[in-house]
Each structure stands twice: as C-alpha cells, then as structure tokens.
C-alpha positions as protocol buffer text, in pm:
chain_id: "A"
residue {
  index: 1
  type: UNK
  ca { x: 1014 y: 2183 z: 2347 }
}
residue {
  index: 2
  type: UNK
  ca { x: 1126 y: 2398 z: 2631 }
}
residue {
  index: 3
  type: UNK
  ca { x: 1156 y: 2754 z: 2516 }
}
residue {
  index: 4
  type: UNK
  ca { x: 1088 y: 3103 z: 2644 }
}
residue {
  index: 5
  type: UNK
  ca { x: 931 y: 3376 z: 2435 }
}
residue {
  index: 6
  type: UNK
  ca { x: 859 y: 3711 z: 2592 }
}
residue {
  index: 7
  type: UNK
  ca { x: 689 y: 3629 z: 2923 }
}
residue {
  index: 8
  type: UNK
  ca { x: 581 y: 3283 z: 2811 }
}
residue {
  index: 9
  type: UNK
  ca { x: 731 y: 2939 z: 2856 }
}
residue {
  index: 10
  type: UNK
  ca { x: 644 y: 2689 z: 2583 }
}
residue {
  index: 11
  type: UNK
  ca { x: 712 y: 2340 z: 2703 }
}
residue {
  index: 12
  type: UNK
  ca { x: 628 y: 1977 z: 2641 }
}
residue {
  index: 13
  type: UNK
  ca { x: 309 y: 1854 z: 2798 }
}
residue {
  index: 14
  type: UNK
  ca { x: 350 y: 1637 z: 3109 }
}
residue {
  index: 15
  type: UNK
  ca { x: 97 y: 1398 z: 3261 }
}
residue {
  index: 16
  type: UNK
  ca { x: 29 y: 1643 z: 3545 }
}
residue {
  index: 17
  type: UNK
  ca { x: -94 y: 1891 z: 3283 }
}
residue {
  index: 18
  type: UNK
  ca { x: -384 y: 1666 z: 3178 }
}
residue {
  index: 19
  type: UNK
  ca { x: -659 y: 1843 z: 3379 }
}
residue {
  index: 20
  type: UNK
  ca { x: -549 y: 2199 z: 3297 }
}
residue {
  index: 21
  type: UNK
  ca { x: -496 y: 2129 z: 2927 }
}
residue {
  index: 22
  type: UNK
  ca { x: -847 y: 1985 z: 2908 }
}
residue {
  index: 23
  type: UNK
  ca { x: -987 y: 2284 z: 3100 }
}
residue {
  index: 24
  type: UNK
  ca { x: -824 y: 2532 z: 2861 }
}
residue {
  index: 25
  type: UNK
  ca { x: -968 y: 2356 z: 2556 }
}
residue {
  index: 26
  type: UNK
  ca { x: -1310 y: 2345 z: 2726 }
}
residue {
  index: 27
  type: UNK
  ca { x: -1299 y: 2714 z: 2824 }
}
residue {
  index: 28
  type: UNK
  ca { x: -1204 y: 2837 z: 2478 }
}
residue {
  index: 29
  type: UNK
  ca { x: -1464 y: 2621 z: 2306 }
}
residue {
  index: 30
  type: UNK
  ca { x: -1735 y: 2744 z: 2543 }
}
residue {
  index: 31
  type: UNK
  ca { x: -1623 y: 3105 z: 2500 }
}
residue {
  index: 32
  type: UNK
  ca { x: -1702 y: 3074 z: 2130 }
}
residue {
  index: 33
  type: UNK
  ca { x: -2022 y: 2873 z: 2177 }
}
residue {
  index: 34
  type: UNK
  ca { x: -1867 y: 2551 z: 2046 }
}
residue {
  index: 35
  type: UNK
  ca { x: -1940 y: 2212 z: 2202 }
}
residue {
  index: 36
  type: UNK
  ca { x: -1697 y: 2050 z: 2444 }
}
residue {
  index: 37
  type: UNK
  ca { x: -1688 y: 1681 z: 2354 }
}
residue {
  index: 38
  type: UNK
  ca { x: -1472 y: 1500 z: 2614 }
}
residue {
  index: 39
  type: UNK
  ca { x: -1586 y: 1162 z: 2485 }
}
residue {
  index: 40
  type: UNK
  ca { x: -1569 y: 1261 z: 2118 }
}
residue {
  index: 41
  type: UNK
  ca { x: -1359 y: 1516 z: 1927 }
}
residue {
  index: 42
  type: UNK
  ca { x: -1187 y: 1635 z: 2246 }
}
residue {
  index: 43
  type: UNK
  ca { x: -1109 y: 1295 z: 2400 }
}
residue {
  index: 44
  type: UNK
  ca { x: -751 y: 1325 z: 2284 }
}
residue {
  index: 45
  type: UNK
  ca { x: -668 y: 1587 z: 2548 }
}
residue {
  index: 46
  type: UNK
  ca { x: -710 y: 1308 z: 2806 }
}
residue {
  index: 47
  type: UNK
  ca { x: -489 y: 1068 z: 2609 }
}
residue {
  index: 48
  type: UNK
  ca { x: -195 y: 1275 z: 2488 }
}
residue {
  index: 49
  type: UNK
  ca { x: 39 y: 974 z: 2506 }
}
residue {
  index: 50
  type: UNK
  ca { x: -177 y: 774 z: 2262 }
}
residue {
  index: 51
  type: UNK
  ca { x: -293 y: 1048 z: 2027 }
}
residue {
  index: 52
  type: UNK
  ca { x: 34 y: 1244 z: 1999 }
}
residue {
  index: 53
  type: UNK
  ca { x: 345 y: 1090 z: 2150 }
}
residue {
  index: 54
  type: UNK
  ca { x: 305 y: 731 z: 2026 }
}
residue {
  index: 55
  type: UNK
  ca { x: 232 y: 858 z: 1674 }
}
residue {
  index: 56
  type: UNK
  ca { x: 540 y: 1086 z: 1671 }
}
residue {
  index: 57
  type: UNK
  ca { x: 357 y: 1413 z: 1733 }
}
residue {
  index: 58
  type: UNK
  ca { x: 401 y: 1671 z: 2006 }
}
residue {
  index: 59
  type: UNK
  ca { x: 170 y: 1846 z: 2254 }
}
residue {
  index: 60
  type: UNK
  ca { x: 286 y: 2166 z: 2420 }
}
residue {
  index: 61
  type: UNK
  ca { x: 151 y: 2378 z: 2702 }
}
residue {
  index: 62
  type: UNK
  ca { x: 216 y: 2748 z: 2730 }
}
residue {
  index: 63
  type: UNK
  ca { x: 277 y: 2908 z: 3070 }
}
residue {
  index: 64
  type: UNK
  ca { x: 277 y: 3270 z: 3181 }
}
residue {
  index: 65
  type: UNK
  ca { x: 387 y: 3344 z: 3536 }
}
residue {
  index: 66
  type: UNK
  ca { x: 372 y: 2967 z: 3621 }
}
residue {
  index: 67
  type: UNK
  ca { x: 10 y: 2943 z: 3503 }
}
residue {
  index: 68
  type: UNK
  ca { x: -87 y: 2740 z: 3196 }
}
residue {
  index: 69
  type: UNK
  ca { x: -259 y: 2974 z: 2949 }
}
residue {
  index: 70
  type: UNK
  ca { x: -260 y: 2770 z: 2628 }
}
residue {
  index: 71
  type: UNK
  ca { x: -196 y: 2454 z: 2431 }
}
residue {
  index: 72
  type: UNK
  ca { x: -61 y: 2370 z: 2086 }
}
residue {
  index: 73
  type: UNK
  ca { x: -1 y: 2036 z: 1917 }
}
residue {
  index: 74
  type: UNK
  ca { x: 44 y: 1839 z: 1599 }
}
residue {
  index: 75
  type: UNK
  ca { x: -8 y: 1475 z: 1517 }
}
residue {
  index: 76
  type: UNK
  ca { x: 79 y: 1258 z: 1216 }
}
residue {
  index: 77
  type: UNK
  ca { x: -223 y: 1174 z: 1002 }
}
residue {
  index: 78
  type: UNK
  ca { x: -300 y: 935 z: 719 }
}
residue {
  index: 79
  type: UNK
  ca { x: -405 y: 1213 z: 476 }
}
residue {
  index: 80
  type: UNK
  ca { x: -158 y: 1316 z: 213 }
}
residue {
  index: 81
  type: UNK
  ca { x: 211 y: 1234 z: 187 }
}
residue {
  index: 82
  type: UNK
  ca { x: 391 y: 1224 z: 523 }
}
residue {
  index: 83
  type: UNK
  ca { x: 137 y: 1462 z: 673 }
}
residue {
  index: 84
  type: UNK
  ca { x: 55 y: 1610 z: 1009 }
}
residue {
  index: 85
  type: UNK
  ca { x: -235 y: 1809 z: 1141 }
}
residue {
  index: 86
  type: UNK
  ca { x: -197 y: 2107 z: 1373 }
}
residue {
  index: 87
  type: UNK
  ca { x: -443 y: 2056 z: 1659 }
}
residue {
  index: 88
  type: UNK
  ca { x: -558 y: 2200 z: 1988 }
}
residue {
  index: 89
  type: UNK
  ca { x: -402 y: 2540 z: 1944 }
}
residue {
  index: 90
  type: UNK
  ca { x: -594 y: 2729 z: 2212 }
}
residue {
  index: 91
  type: UNK
  ca { x: -502 y: 3038 z: 2411 }
}
residue {
  index: 92
  type: UNK
  ca { x: -690 y: 3188 z: 2703 }
}
residue {
  index: 93
  type: UNK
  ca { x: -802 y: 3552 z: 2642 }
}
residue {
  index: 94
  type: UNK
  ca { x: -520 y: 3700 z: 2851 }
}
residue {
  index: 95
  type: UNK
  ca { x: -260 y: 3530 z: 2628 }
}
residue {
  index: 96
  type: UNK
  ca { x: -405 y: 3663 z: 2302 }
}
residue {
  index: 97
  type: UNK
  ca { x: -317 y: 3970 z: 2095 }
}
residue {
  index: 98
  type: UNK
  ca { x: 49 y: 3952 z: 2198 }
}
residue {
  index: 99
  type: UNK
  ca { x: 190 y: 3776 z: 1890 }
}
residue {
  index: 100
  type: UNK
  ca { x: 198 y: 3443 z: 2071 }
}
residue {
  index: 101
  type: UNK
  ca { x: -31 y: 3267 z: 1825 }
}
residue {
  index: 102
  type: UNK
  ca { x: 189 y: 3362 z: 1531 }
}
residue {
  index: 103
  type: UNK
  ca { x: 499 y: 3261 z: 1724 }
}
residue {
  index: 104
  type: UNK
  ca { x: 347 y: 2922 z: 1819 }
}
residue {
  index: 105
  type: UNK
  ca { x: 246 y: 2853 z: 1459 }
}
residue {
  index: 106
  type: UNK
  ca { x: 605 y: 2925 z: 1347 }
}
residue {
  index: 107
  type: UNK
  ca { x: 744 y: 2696 z: 1617 }
}
residue {
  index: 108
  type: UNK
  ca { x: 502 y: 2419 z: 1521 }
}
residue {
  index: 109
  type: UNK
  ca { x: 605 y: 2457 z: 1156 }
}
residue {
  index: 110
  type: UNK
  ca { x: 973 y: 2436 z: 1248 }
}
residue {
  index: 111
  type: UNK
  ca { x: 923 y: 2128 z: 1472 }
}
residue {
  index: 112
  type: UNK
  ca { x: 726 y: 1961 z: 1190 }
}
residue {
  index: 113
  type: UNK
  ca { x: 991 y: 2042 z: 929 }
}
residue {
  index: 114
  type: UNK
  ca { x: 1265 y: 1905 z: 1161 }
}
residue {
  index: 115
  type: UNK
  ca { x: 1087 y: 1569 z: 1155 }
}
residue {
  index: 116
  type: UNK
  ca { x: 1074 y: 1590 z: 772 }
}
residue {
  index: 117
  type: UNK
  ca { x: 697 y: 1590 z: 735 }
}
residue {
  index: 118
  type: UNK
  ca { x: 587 y: 1704 z: 391 }
}
residue {
  index: 119
  type: UNK
  ca { x: 232 y: 1836 z: 447 }
}
residue {
  index: 120
  type: UNK
  ca { x: 60 y: 2032 z: 719 }
}
residue {
  index: 121
  type: UNK
  ca { x: -318 y: 2020 z: 756 }
}
residue {
  index: 122
  type: UNK
  ca { x: -537 y: 2221 z: 988 }
}
residue {
  index: 123
  type: UNK
  ca { x: -904 y: 2272 z: 1043 }
}
residue {
  index: 124
  type: UNK
  ca { x: -1080 y: 2535 z: 1248 }
}
residue {
  index: 125
  type: UNK
  ca { x: -1430 y: 2662 z: 1306 }
}
residue {
  index: 126
  type: UNK
  ca { x: -1522 y: 2983 z: 1126 }
}
residue {
  index: 127
  type: UNK
  ca { x: -1641 y: 3130 z: 1458 }
}
residue {
  index: 128
  type: UNK
  ca { x: -1278 y: 3127 z: 1573 }
}
residue {
  index: 129
  type: UNK
  ca { x: -1210 y: 3443 z: 1377 }
}
residue {
  index: 130
  type: UNK
  ca { x: -867 y: 3512 z: 1530 }
}
residue {
  index: 131
  type: UNK
  ca { x: -753 y: 3160 z: 1435 }
}
residue {
  index: 132
  type: UNK
  ca { x: -883 y: 3198 z: 1081 }
}
residue {
  index: 133
  type: UNK
  ca { x: -698 y: 3526 z: 1039 }
}
residue {
  index: 134
  type: UNK
  ca { x: -377 y: 3374 z: 1178 }
}
residue {
  index: 135
  type: UNK
  ca { x: -392 y: 3070 z: 952 }
}
residue {
  index: 136
  type: UNK
  ca { x: -475 y: 3277 z: 644 }
}
residue {
  index: 137
  type: UNK
  ca { x: -150 y: 3473 z: 686 }
}
C-alpha cells in the first residue's frame, strides 16, 4: 500500500515505524481508558513481521504532513473459512472526523478481497464509540 487520500499518505509499515506505531496504539487506548498491554494483547505492534507479514496480512501507517497519525491492519486467522481479522485501526484525534476511518475500512476490505479471503472479523471495545459507529455502517 502506498496511496494518497486527501492530505494523508497510507503506506506499508516499515521497521523504522515500530516505535511510533506502538505509541499511537498506546495513546488511543489510554485516551479511552483502555489498558496498554505491550506484553499481551498489544505485543504484536512490536512484531509486525511475525504477526502480519509472515501470515500474509498487512500493517499500514497513515501520515499527515510527514507525521504518523494512525495505523490499520489485518491478519489471517483460524476462525471461519479463509478468514482475516481487521486489527489495530487507530487514529490520533487530529486525524478523526475527516472520513479517513471510512476510507481506511474500504481500503482494507479491498486489499482483503484482492487476496481472496472469504470472511472478515473484527472486534472492538464498546467505549470506542466512533469505531462502533463506523463498523456498524
């Protein structure tokens, strides 16, 4: 992925993005009062190669004015028939309410379809109200 949308650049994660991707996930979780678990549920942001790339998934970072402001990813999972799960779709506050979340979701769906996956799963916390509204559309 290497695509522009409005003022944003959506691109493939690179190893140099490891610290900032982790920081974005941490900031958004803390903003909503959710736990940051770097050795548990969030360990994957430190091991993108193992959790996403080696399994056939993708992990993207989103930049605005050369600053990373978000992440979005999917990974193949063992649930269902040829299934993936959308993961780590987080945007900093300044990147929200611009249609970017909806655009990212569409791009994820298209990337997933291009690899001929049959099912898409996602989970989110109810406190992430914007995410719930986006996914319910």
